[in-house]
XYZ file of C-alpha atoms in Angstrom:
704
model
C -14.326 -32.279 35.511
C -10.973 -33.645 34.594
C -9.934 -30.180 33.281
C -11.175 -28.529 36.515
C -9.038 -30.978 38.599
C -6.053 -30.316 36.135
C -6.623 -26.402 36.600
C -6.860 -26.742 40.213
C -3.611 -28.583 40.505
C -1.846 -25.786 38.521
C -3.711 -23.192 40.792
C -2.423 -24.863 43.992
C 1.077 -24.959 42.842
C 1.253 -21.347 41.798
C -0.490 -20.637 45.153
C 2.322 -22.543 47.031
C 4.817 -20.043 45.451
C 2.555 -16.860 46.299
C 2.207 -18.330 49.834
C 6.000 -18.505 50.122
C 6.736 -14.993 48.872
C 3.825 -13.708 50.958
C 5.024 -15.404 54.135
C 8.357 -13.826 53.599
C 6.663 -10.510 53.270
C 4.550 -11.005 56.453
C 7.594 -12.117 58.445
C 9.343 -8.920 57.436
C 6.514 -6.655 58.355
C 5.561 -8.482 61.401
C 9.050 -8.136 62.784
C 10.344 -5.124 61.460
C 7.322 -2.873 60.783
C 8.621 -2.077 57.364
C 6.476 -2.958 54.265
C 8.849 -4.376 51.650
C 7.938 -3.227 48.135
C 11.311 -4.462 47.048
C 10.360 -7.967 48.103
C 9.490 -9.359 44.872
C 12.501 -7.610 43.426
C 14.710 -9.643 45.465
C 13.179 -12.769 44.421
C 13.449 -11.703 40.840
C 17.158 -10.962 41.170
C 17.640 -14.311 42.850
C 15.988 -16.090 39.956
C 18.376 -14.227 37.458
C 21.315 -15.039 39.613
C 20.227 -18.720 39.624
C 19.766 -18.933 35.997
C 23.046 -17.385 35.627
C 24.789 -20.044 37.879
C 22.833 -23.147 36.410
C 22.266 -22.306 32.526
C 24.800 -19.584 31.929
C 27.793 -21.105 33.857
C 26.603 -24.853 34.041
C 26.906 -25.198 37.863
C 25.215 -28.165 39.491
C 21.371 -27.331 40.519
C 22.238 -28.099 44.157
C 25.460 -26.036 44.540
C 23.752 -23.160 42.656
C 20.573 -23.199 45.100
C 22.862 -23.517 48.014
C 24.821 -20.465 46.914
C 21.823 -18.361 46.204
C 19.854 -19.407 49.292
C 22.522 -19.870 51.934
C 25.197 -17.198 50.943
C 23.781 -14.403 48.465
C 20.271 -13.896 49.731
C 21.257 -13.767 53.518
C 24.203 -11.235 52.494
C 21.669 -9.244 50.518
C 19.565 -9.242 53.271
C 22.125 -8.045 55.869
C 23.360 -5.158 53.554
C 19.659 -3.842 53.053
C 19.049 -3.765 56.834
C 22.287 -2.278 57.506
C 22.915 0.225 54.762
C 19.565 1.168 53.555
C 16.761 0.551 56.007
C 18.608 1.114 59.422
C 19.367 4.612 58.739
C 15.735 5.494 58.486
C 14.414 3.186 61.290
C 13.664 6.048 63.175
C 11.986 8.163 60.555
C 8.397 8.038 59.554
C 6.319 5.388 57.571
C 6.669 7.495 54.332
C 10.490 7.399 54.504
C 10.914 3.796 54.941
C 8.320 2.978 52.258
C 10.348 5.402 49.897
C 13.445 3.385 50.510
C 11.817 0.136 49.670
C 10.476 1.653 46.554
C 13.741 2.783 45.617
C 15.411 -0.500 46.238
C 12.702 -1.974 43.838
C 13.441 0.356 41.069
C 17.375 -0.155 41.754
C 17.105 -3.766 41.476
C 14.857 -3.821 38.248
C 17.558 -1.264 36.812
C 20.565 -3.437 37.914
C 19.051 -6.679 36.392
C 18.303 -4.995 33.069
C 22.096 -3.644 33.154
C 23.603 -7.102 33.754
C 21.088 -9.223 31.673
C 19.910 -7.792 28.330
C 16.306 -7.797 28.519
C 16.101 -8.666 24.635
C 17.625 -11.895 25.284
C 15.205 -14.799 26.130
C 16.417 -16.770 29.262
C 14.227 -20.031 29.753
C 14.731 -21.752 33.115
C 14.072 -25.380 33.357
C 11.918 -26.770 35.850
C 13.408 -29.190 38.728
C 13.343 -32.664 37.549
C 12.038 -31.550 34.160
C 13.384 -34.897 32.637
C 11.158 -37.042 34.882
C 7.434 -38.158 33.796
C 4.819 -36.508 36.034
C 2.642 -38.662 38.267
C -1.073 -38.517 38.424
C -3.501 -37.642 41.003
C -6.862 -39.068 39.658
C -6.832 -37.608 36.187
C -4.561 -34.585 36.989
C -1.043 -35.031 36.189
C 1.234 -33.174 38.487
C 4.907 -32.522 37.606
C 7.671 -32.929 40.102
C 8.363 -29.043 40.017
C 4.866 -28.589 41.263
C 4.979 -31.366 43.793
C 8.053 -29.836 45.464
C 6.789 -26.408 45.278
C 3.629 -27.580 47.317
C 5.884 -29.441 49.852
C 8.084 -26.658 50.316
C 5.237 -24.063 50.881
C 3.998 -26.463 53.528
C 7.242 -26.887 55.227
C 7.678 -23.010 55.249
C 4.354 -22.355 56.983
C 5.169 -24.937 59.644
C 8.504 -23.428 60.337
C 7.395 -19.942 60.416
C 4.664 -20.807 62.811
C 7.043 -22.574 65.291
C 9.462 -19.700 64.719
C 7.249 -16.910 65.593
C 5.055 -18.383 68.202
C 7.088 -21.061 69.904
C 10.805 -19.856 70.174
C 12.278 -16.853 71.953
C 13.944 -15.456 68.989
C 10.418 -15.377 67.384
C 9.084 -13.539 70.385
C 12.001 -11.210 70.223
C 11.450 -10.288 66.390
C 7.905 -9.609 66.820
C 8.237 -7.467 69.888
C 11.089 -5.542 68.333
C 8.859 -3.366 66.133
C 6.378 -2.623 68.956
C 9.056 -0.899 71.213
C 12.598 -1.370 70.654
C 13.997 0.036 73.880
C 11.408 -2.038 75.822
C 12.965 -5.274 74.103
C 16.352 -3.998 74.778
C 15.649 -3.914 78.659
C 14.831 -7.793 78.360
C 18.440 -8.313 77.370
C 17.267 -9.092 73.704
C 19.228 -7.558 70.740
C 16.692 -5.518 68.421
C 19.119 -5.045 65.778
C 19.937 -8.925 65.758
C 16.299 -9.632 65.496
C 15.967 -7.181 62.614
C 18.814 -8.838 60.782
C 17.474 -12.301 61.391
C 14.188 -11.240 59.858
C 15.585 -9.521 56.541
C 17.706 -12.603 56.324
C 14.890 -15.096 56.240
C 12.622 -12.810 54.404
C 15.207 -12.270 51.760
C 15.652 -16.411 51.621
C 11.831 -16.787 51.361
C 11.746 -14.123 48.587
C 14.726 -15.865 46.672
C 13.070 -19.412 47.190
C 9.903 -18.197 45.634
C 11.550 -16.491 42.822
C 13.483 -19.529 41.835
C 10.341 -21.563 42.145
C 8.218 -19.397 39.799
C 10.804 -18.643 37.165
C 10.421 -21.762 35.110
C 6.828 -20.779 34.315
C 7.245 -17.098 33.301
C 9.427 -15.172 31.287
C 12.618 -14.084 32.853
C 11.963 -10.337 32.855
C 13.074 -8.021 35.469
C 9.870 -5.870 35.570
C 7.391 -8.667 34.995
C 8.836 -10.840 37.506
C 9.220 -8.156 40.123
C 5.448 -7.150 39.672
C 4.507 -10.779 40.226
C 4.829 -9.557 43.957
C 1.437 -7.942 43.455
C -0.225 -11.704 43.938
C 2.022 -11.974 47.161
C 0.841 -8.617 48.108
C -2.621 -9.883 47.891
C -1.877 -13.078 49.756
C -0.381 -10.922 52.625
C -3.285 -8.405 52.916
C -5.655 -11.648 53.170
C -3.401 -12.408 56.271
C -3.868 -8.695 57.279
C 0.045 -8.514 57.071
C 0.381 -10.592 60.272
C -1.017 -14.225 59.804
C 0.751 -16.704 58.066
C -2.214 -19.201 57.780
C -4.471 -16.681 56.352
C -1.714 -15.762 54.047
C -1.630 -19.314 52.501
C -5.487 -19.124 52.282
C -5.051 -16.005 50.214
C -2.371 -17.454 48.102
C -4.645 -20.401 47.445
C -7.628 -18.049 46.388
C -5.374 -15.990 44.143
C -3.515 -19.019 42.574
C -6.564 -20.853 41.802
C -8.352 -17.587 40.529
C -5.693 -17.051 37.926
C -5.751 -20.778 36.758
C -9.248 -20.946 36.422
C -9.584 -17.578 34.554
C -6.899 -19.160 32.021
C -8.958 -22.230 31.530
C -12.453 -20.856 31.513
C -12.308 -17.100 30.567
C -14.119 -16.673 27.306
C -11.929 -15.957 24.104
C -12.414 -12.281 22.775
C -10.436 -9.135 22.533
C -11.532 -7.516 25.868
C -10.889 -10.288 28.443
C -7.281 -11.368 28.174
C -5.954 -8.511 30.240
C -8.232 -9.335 32.876
C -6.337 -12.503 34.019
C -3.367 -10.564 34.222
C -4.651 -7.728 36.118
C -6.824 -10.377 38.500
C -4.240 -10.267 41.404
C -4.333 -6.450 41.347
C -8.187 -6.420 41.392
C -8.150 -8.936 44.223
C -5.733 -6.789 46.086
C -7.888 -3.823 45.771
C -11.068 -5.700 46.696
C -9.196 -7.483 50.004
C -8.030 -3.618 50.897
C -11.417 -2.496 50.907
C -13.207 -5.564 52.190
C -10.892 -6.671 55.129
C -10.418 -4.697 58.152
C -7.179 -3.619 59.106
C -5.318 -2.846 62.500
C -3.123 0.016 63.094
C 0.099 -0.279 61.096
C 2.874 -1.718 62.768
C 5.495 0.578 64.498
C 4.751 3.905 66.112
C 7.295 6.185 64.591
C 5.516 9.223 63.085
C 7.415 12.131 61.654
C 5.819 15.178 60.248
C 7.802 17.681 58.413
C 6.765 21.304 58.291
C 5.229 22.622 54.917
C 6.504 26.050 54.100
C 3.963 28.715 53.161
C 5.372 30.472 50.065
C 5.102 34.071 49.647
C 3.264 35.850 46.667
C 6.266 37.348 45.530
C 8.617 34.473 45.693
C 5.846 32.460 43.879
C 5.608 34.998 41.146
C 9.410 35.269 40.776
C 9.735 31.378 40.456
C 6.820 31.180 38.082
C 8.646 33.996 35.765
C 12.082 32.073 36.260
C 10.294 28.776 35.089
C 9.065 30.400 32.065
C 12.270 32.214 31.204
C 14.201 28.684 31.688
C 11.764 27.275 28.937
C 12.083 30.078 26.501
C 15.886 29.788 26.780
C 15.984 26.104 26.731
C 13.581 26.131 23.595
C 15.640 28.702 21.749
C 19.043 26.787 22.356
C 18.160 23.109 21.438
C 17.818 21.540 18.205
C 14.834 19.446 17.278
C 16.579 16.337 18.439
C 17.400 17.721 21.804
C 14.033 19.107 22.013
C 12.251 15.732 22.097
C 14.881 14.459 24.615
C 14.549 17.488 27.061
C 11.202 18.787 26.224
C 9.538 16.465 28.978
C 11.277 18.579 31.714
C 8.328 20.703 32.075
C 5.603 18.236 31.275
C 7.097 15.576 33.911
C 7.411 18.440 36.309
C 3.661 19.018 36.019
C 3.165 15.568 36.698
C 5.504 15.541 39.827
C 3.747 18.916 40.906
C 0.573 16.678 41.594
C 2.442 14.921 44.400
C 2.658 18.452 46.454
C -1.061 19.009 47.104
C -1.884 15.244 47.556
C 1.149 13.756 49.363
C 2.978 16.971 50.710
C -0.084 18.770 51.977
C -2.552 15.944 52.553
C -0.339 13.056 53.303
C -1.943 10.638 51.045
C 0.393 8.442 49.286
C -0.244 7.543 45.616
C 1.767 5.430 43.213
C -0.664 5.863 40.349
C -0.184 9.529 39.247
C 1.598 8.686 36.079
C -1.216 6.351 35.208
C -3.535 9.659 35.917
C -1.433 11.249 33.428
C -1.897 8.483 30.919
C -5.542 9.041 31.253
C -4.934 12.792 30.498
C -2.952 11.906 27.411
C -5.360 9.350 25.904
C -8.123 11.966 26.168
C -6.048 14.704 24.619
C -5.069 12.566 21.957
C -8.472 11.577 20.891
C -10.343 14.844 21.475
C -7.448 17.180 20.790
C -6.620 15.615 17.397
C -7.350 18.948 15.633
C -5.826 21.059 18.377
C -9.140 21.899 20.125
C -8.189 23.796 23.342
C -11.245 22.668 24.985
C -9.835 19.240 24.894
C -7.044 20.080 27.184
C -9.777 21.120 29.848
C -11.468 17.787 29.280
C -8.219 15.811 29.777
C -7.890 17.702 33.292
C -11.432 16.906 33.977
C -11.622 13.327 32.985
C -8.417 12.792 34.841
C -9.670 14.361 38.058
C -12.912 12.312 37.917
C -10.680 9.198 37.812
C -8.817 10.545 40.988
C -12.071 11.208 42.546
C -13.047 7.593 41.861
C -9.949 6.340 43.400
C -10.582 8.559 46.736
C -13.884 6.997 47.278
C -12.667 3.483 47.990
C -9.633 4.937 49.462
C -11.170 6.843 52.020
C -10.681 3.662 54.701
C -7.133 3.216 53.545
C -3.802 5.162 54.620
C -0.204 4.822 54.769
C 0.995 1.527 53.229
C -2.691 0.394 52.634
C -3.137 3.494 50.572
C 0.148 3.098 48.570
C -0.839 -0.604 47.918
C -4.186 0.414 46.734
C -3.082 2.978 44.334
C -0.311 0.700 43.041
C -2.855 -1.975 42.325
C -5.053 0.502 40.453
C -2.153 1.447 38.296
C -1.445 -2.274 37.554
C -4.802 -2.824 36.527
C -4.758 0.076 34.144
C -1.333 -1.125 32.735
C -2.583 -4.987 32.359
C -5.984 -4.530 31.251
C -7.564 -0.881 30.560
C -5.020 0.505 28.615
C -4.733 -2.596 26.705
C -8.478 -2.888 25.523
C -9.485 -2.183 21.931
C -12.151 0.407 21.247
C -15.450 -0.176 22.762
C -18.979 1.127 22.989
C -20.840 2.484 26.312
C -24.378 3.777 25.639
C -23.785 4.195 21.913
C -20.638 6.279 22.597
C -17.280 4.824 21.312
C -14.402 4.910 23.860
C -10.847 4.422 22.469
C -7.772 4.233 24.453
C -4.364 3.300 23.140
C -5.975 1.054 20.514
C -3.911 -1.729 21.308
C -0.817 -0.136 20.243
C 0.396 3.649 19.863
C -1.635 6.924 19.458
C -0.629 9.768 17.643
C -0.758 13.167 19.342
C -0.696 16.584 18.148
C -0.280 20.147 19.455
C -3.054 22.643 20.303
C -4.138 25.620 18.587
C -3.839 28.839 20.663
C -5.307 32.232 19.150
C -5.375 30.778 15.694
C -1.795 29.352 15.764
C -1.149 25.681 15.733
C 1.611 24.801 18.432
C 3.430 21.798 16.803
C 7.105 22.569 16.933
C 9.215 21.245 19.592
C 10.287 25.059 20.730
C 6.492 26.028 20.690
C 5.514 22.878 22.923
C 8.458 23.394 25.322
C 7.378 27.033 25.956
C 3.650 26.032 26.407
C 4.627 23.286 28.866
C 6.895 25.705 30.738
C 3.851 28.154 30.792
C 1.416 25.527 32.207
C 4.062 24.255 34.910
C 4.537 27.949 36.128
C 0.803 28.560 36.380
C 0.042 25.314 37.930
C 2.815 26.375 40.708
C 1.076 29.437 41.267
C -2.004 27.748 41.844
C -0.540 25.139 44.239
C 1.045 27.859 46.141
C -2.105 29.715 46.373
C -3.683 26.564 47.633
C -1.278 26.419 50.354
C -1.741 29.639 51.486
C -5.644 29.403 51.493
C -8.024 27.830 53.849
C -8.575 24.563 52.073
C -4.755 24.215 52.159
C -4.744 24.588 55.885
C -7.157 22.046 56.046
C -5.050 19.417 54.204
C -2.201 20.302 56.485
C -4.572 19.491 59.396
C -5.808 15.953 57.478
C -2.282 15.233 57.292
C -1.346 15.752 60.629
C -4.245 13.703 62.153
C -7.446 12.317 60.189
C -9.009 11.388 63.327
C -8.439 14.815 64.791
C -9.579 16.415 61.681
C -12.697 14.530 61.466
C -13.308 15.340 65.314
C -13.063 18.916 65.041
C -15.761 18.676 62.148
C -13.746 18.212 58.975
C -15.255 15.950 56.204
C -12.981 13.234 55.400
C -14.772 12.101 52.432
C -15.031 15.571 50.851
C -11.318 16.472 51.689
C -9.853 13.386 49.892
C -11.886 13.438 47.115
C -11.192 16.932 46.367
C -7.540 16.599 46.824
C -7.319 13.495 44.820
C -9.244 15.010 42.086
C -7.097 18.283 41.931
C -3.835 16.000 41.968
C -5.004 13.962 39.341
C -6.096 16.832 37.225
C -2.799 18.182 37.509
C -1.208 14.827 36.527
C -3.576 14.743 33.721
C -2.448 18.155 32.378
C 1.171 16.951 32.408
C 0.210 13.668 30.774
C -1.447 15.410 27.970
C 1.822 17.922 27.739
C 4.054 14.920 27.679
C 2.207 13.272 24.961
C 2.334 16.331 22.662
C 5.952 16.346 23.022
C 6.368 12.643 22.336
C 4.001 12.858 19.162
C 2.858 9.231 19.945
C 2.358 7.427 23.118
C 2.039 3.939 24.083
C 0.772 2.081 27.723
C 4.271 1.121 28.527
C 5.065 5.179 28.922
C 2.434 5.268 31.741
C 2.914 2.097 33.799
C 3.646 1.436 37.287
C 7.402 0.950 36.882
C 7.926 3.970 34.624
C 6.252 6.226 37.337
C 8.390 5.070 40.250
C 11.417 7.202 39.335
C 9.149 10.267 39.105
C 7.922 9.536 42.763
C 11.235 8.734 43.941
C 12.857 12.174 42.780
C 9.594 13.948 43.808
C 10.100 12.867 47.440
C 13.837 13.651 47.222
C 13.146 16.945 46.240
C 10.737 17.493 48.923
C 6.922 16.921 48.657
C 6.047 20.165 50.526
C 7.958 22.492 48.150
C 6.094 24.145 45.396
C 9.428 24.344 43.264
C 9.418 20.464 43.629
C 7.793 20.270 40.092
C 10.502 22.002 38.277
C 13.153 20.354 40.387
C 11.744 16.930 39.594
C 11.562 17.477 35.834
C 15.040 18.876 35.525
C 16.672 16.579 37.560
C 14.989 13.453 36.194
C 15.373 14.399 32.428
C 18.388 16.911 32.547
C 21.419 15.014 33.877
C 20.368 11.886 32.667
C 20.320 12.309 29.258
C 23.155 14.898 29.313
C 25.326 12.186 30.603
C 24.208 9.971 28.135
C 24.977 12.263 25.398
C 28.357 12.684 26.519
C 28.933 8.967 27.289
C 26.503 6.670 25.698
C 27.871 3.692 27.555
C 26.466 5.251 30.774
C 22.956 4.714 29.885
C 22.557 1.726 32.592
C 24.232 3.353 35.330
C 22.610 6.657 34.648
C 19.098 4.724 35.068
C 20.052 3.849 38.509
C 20.363 7.479 39.730
C 16.830 8.031 40.938
C 16.902 4.793 42.770
C 20.294 5.619 44.285
C 19.172 9.124 45.321
C 16.174 7.522 46.966
C 18.293 5.205 49.134
C 20.067 8.317 50.289
C 17.023 10.003 51.452
C 18.015 9.261 55.013
C 20.502 11.994 54.989
C 17.974 14.614 54.034
C 14.456 13.298 54.917
C 12.844 16.689 54.533
C 14.063 16.954 50.720
C 16.595 19.153 49.168
C 14.309 21.792 47.423
C 14.005 23.681 50.648
C 17.813 23.241 50.941
C 18.534 24.764 47.627
C 16.117 27.597 48.209
C 17.892 28.443 51.647
C 21.177 28.606 49.691
C 19.964 30.868 46.939
C 17.918 33.413 49.098
C 20.825 35.909 49.402
C 21.095 36.322 45.648
C 17.326 36.932 45.450
C 17.305 39.364 48.130
C 20.320 41.499 46.822
C 19.005 43.610 44.148
C 22.500 44.271 42.612
C 23.659 40.738 42.468
C 20.199 39.831 40.981
C 20.091 42.355 38.336
C 23.807 41.451 37.504
C 22.951 37.872 37.012
C 19.888 38.710 34.895
C 22.015 41.023 32.658
C 24.649 38.423 32.339
C 22.180 35.739 31.213
C 20.503 37.887 28.653
C 23.847 38.902 27.116
C 25.114 35.199 27.226
C 21.768 34.008 25.581
C 22.066 36.879 22.916
C 25.722 35.574 22.203
C 24.305 32.016 22.091
C 21.413 32.812 19.706
C 24.034 34.771 17.211
C 26.156 31.414 17.601
C 28.956 33.406 19.150
C 29.294 30.762 21.924
C 27.952 27.118 22.339
C 25.531 25.769 24.543
C 28.070 24.061 26.760
C 29.874 27.671 27.257
C 26.495 29.136 28.099
C 25.731 26.515 30.577
C 29.035 26.582 32.105
C 29.245 30.448 32.235
C 25.959 30.500 33.843
C 26.683 28.125 36.609
C 29.976 29.822 37.355
C 28.556 33.490 37.306
C 25.585 32.440 39.575
C 27.648 30.663 42.090
C 29.900 33.717 42.265
C 27.224 36.184 42.648
C 25.411 34.103 45.291
C 28.531 33.781 47.342
C 29.108 37.676 47.029
C 25.433 38.273 47.993
C 26.068 36.153 50.891
C 28.824 37.970 52.050
C 27.220 41.133 51.759
C 24.089 40.116 53.810
C 26.337 38.544 56.467
C 25.539 39.844 60.017
C 28.376 42.092 61.237
C 29.810 40.606 64.611
C 29.871 43.075 67.190
C 32.596 43.379 69.818
C 31.556 41.651 73.263
C 30.548 44.666 75.681
C 30.460 43.871 79.471
C 27.001 43.836 81.029
C 27.751 46.920 83.141
C 28.254 49.095 80.139
C 24.638 48.061 78.318
C 22.976 51.292 77.553
C 25.976 53.191 77.619
C 28.524 51.709 74.927
C 25.296 50.555 73.031
C 21.671 50.852 73.024
C 19.696 49.313 75.553
C 17.431 46.438 74.121
C 14.020 45.042 75.226
C 15.532 41.600 76.093
C 18.499 42.912 78.257
C 15.962 43.360 81.272
C 15.148 39.594 81.123
C 18.648 38.712 80.659
C 19.756 40.536 83.723
C 16.920 39.276 85.969
C 17.901 35.612 84.915
C 21.417 36.462 85.744
C 20.483 37.855 89.426
C 18.010 34.998 90.152
C 20.785 32.348 89.184
C 23.259 34.111 91.506
């Protein structure tokens, strides 16, 4: 009994921290309509800053607390509201979600840049030099007592603020109708600023309170927010008291699992994954009201032409062949993932671009495909590649079944929880048996991966694997384009536009979601298998949630409705970053921030930039003379490069210069010739009569 009470006290103190962080999340969502995925990262960054001030520079604790909570956290909240979220306030829910995901990724990158992750940074608890006091047989430290008192004060303060003050009423009303709130004399912008300031302060307070009991690691501390997410979902994203109840459930569950979980090789990860499992269960069990905010922006999804798709596929294969023939073995390992990660990114096109289903676990699906290939394709059996796709598709279908009642932010939370469960528990399991069949994943370490055998040839070199990945990306792009032109593609577009209307008109939501999740997961599994072949060995960390965020961000930036987004994402994610690091190794940390910075700039191009690039280069594709000249020049330069007449940088620079020049020339050739203005009375005399001229004249006579 004494042990039970002791673990209960520990659980309540942890629950108090989750309640503080979760209440800040509820406050931000209730008052602004933005679900802040970066909420935990703000607490993480505040904890690191507090450590720097107190331990690193020796500041007094009260001064450091005042600086972090009263100066830095409010300033950060104001900057986020003004420069990151206000520009996308009028856009749809997905765009606002992407901005907070970009902020999460960016803060993790900045923290790793400033504070070396390989250096331990222990943070002392409050009043650590004082002896704990006892409540019955359980010892309570002063830090735990302060934490629980702070949580109670936060709960009471938020309740009074939101439901007993005019400012709280303005903050809650702003998210529903900003224009109407403005007519009452309130200032919606001011209300949003206040919400972000207080939300960031609560995140900072929670980060400082929990930091002494965990490792100061950027990714780990940021993902502790999963527990706060769970508490907020218990409160249905609007109730602070229910959020506190959810925090108590989570904190006590973690504590009692620590104390009473049997000791074996299969269950340690269960305690780490428990918050994510509870989040997934809460999302499925609790009823959810309509998401706050009424903005809904749907971008048109282009229909690719068969000719354009085939030209793009041929260009993808040609790009792979050129790269494979020009790069050395070391560079092939570095740049080889362009096409494999491109296949993973392509999975977002049918899932999110066509069907509107937000998923943050596509890289986890790629991990499943990589593991299946590693174990069943160890001798190059080509059928194992199909098995990897099939198993990944089945895993995606299993996600779709419970996700049937989730959408938007709730679906993103559910898929993120699934990814965390795989990261922290499933992928860490040793080999086990099910019905007499041995199932091995990562074997609690790394798994070696080999290439396939094709027509009796074993593909194991970097050049061969890169070309194989390019061919797979080209074929997958053709398939996704054909899907968009087909009946099922049109059904997915209808599903994205309105699930209720889709079901009302006879569509089967269960079948549609299961099929599109299975399709997207199968594509991701293929990409994961190709990625594993090129890496030679794979570990669970290569497929975790944090590693998948940059892929998601770059895919959204490229435009989720464009079939060419797979190649764009793989090239943009791997090419420029590694090239910059090769030129200047000191830029490694700044370069890691590029996907996050690009995601924060989504407000300037919410439809993605792949379509913008396509429109810019269409004149070159339509001009046979210019296109033929470009092809001839590239072939000539490639042969010169193979003969070591020119180096790779000369080839790359020359290709860019010639392509831009020919595109400009083609654009000039295709520009419409401006006709001299002819008076209306000479229409049909000095120029041919046009069908629309009659309507123009009729409108002019009516207006006069």
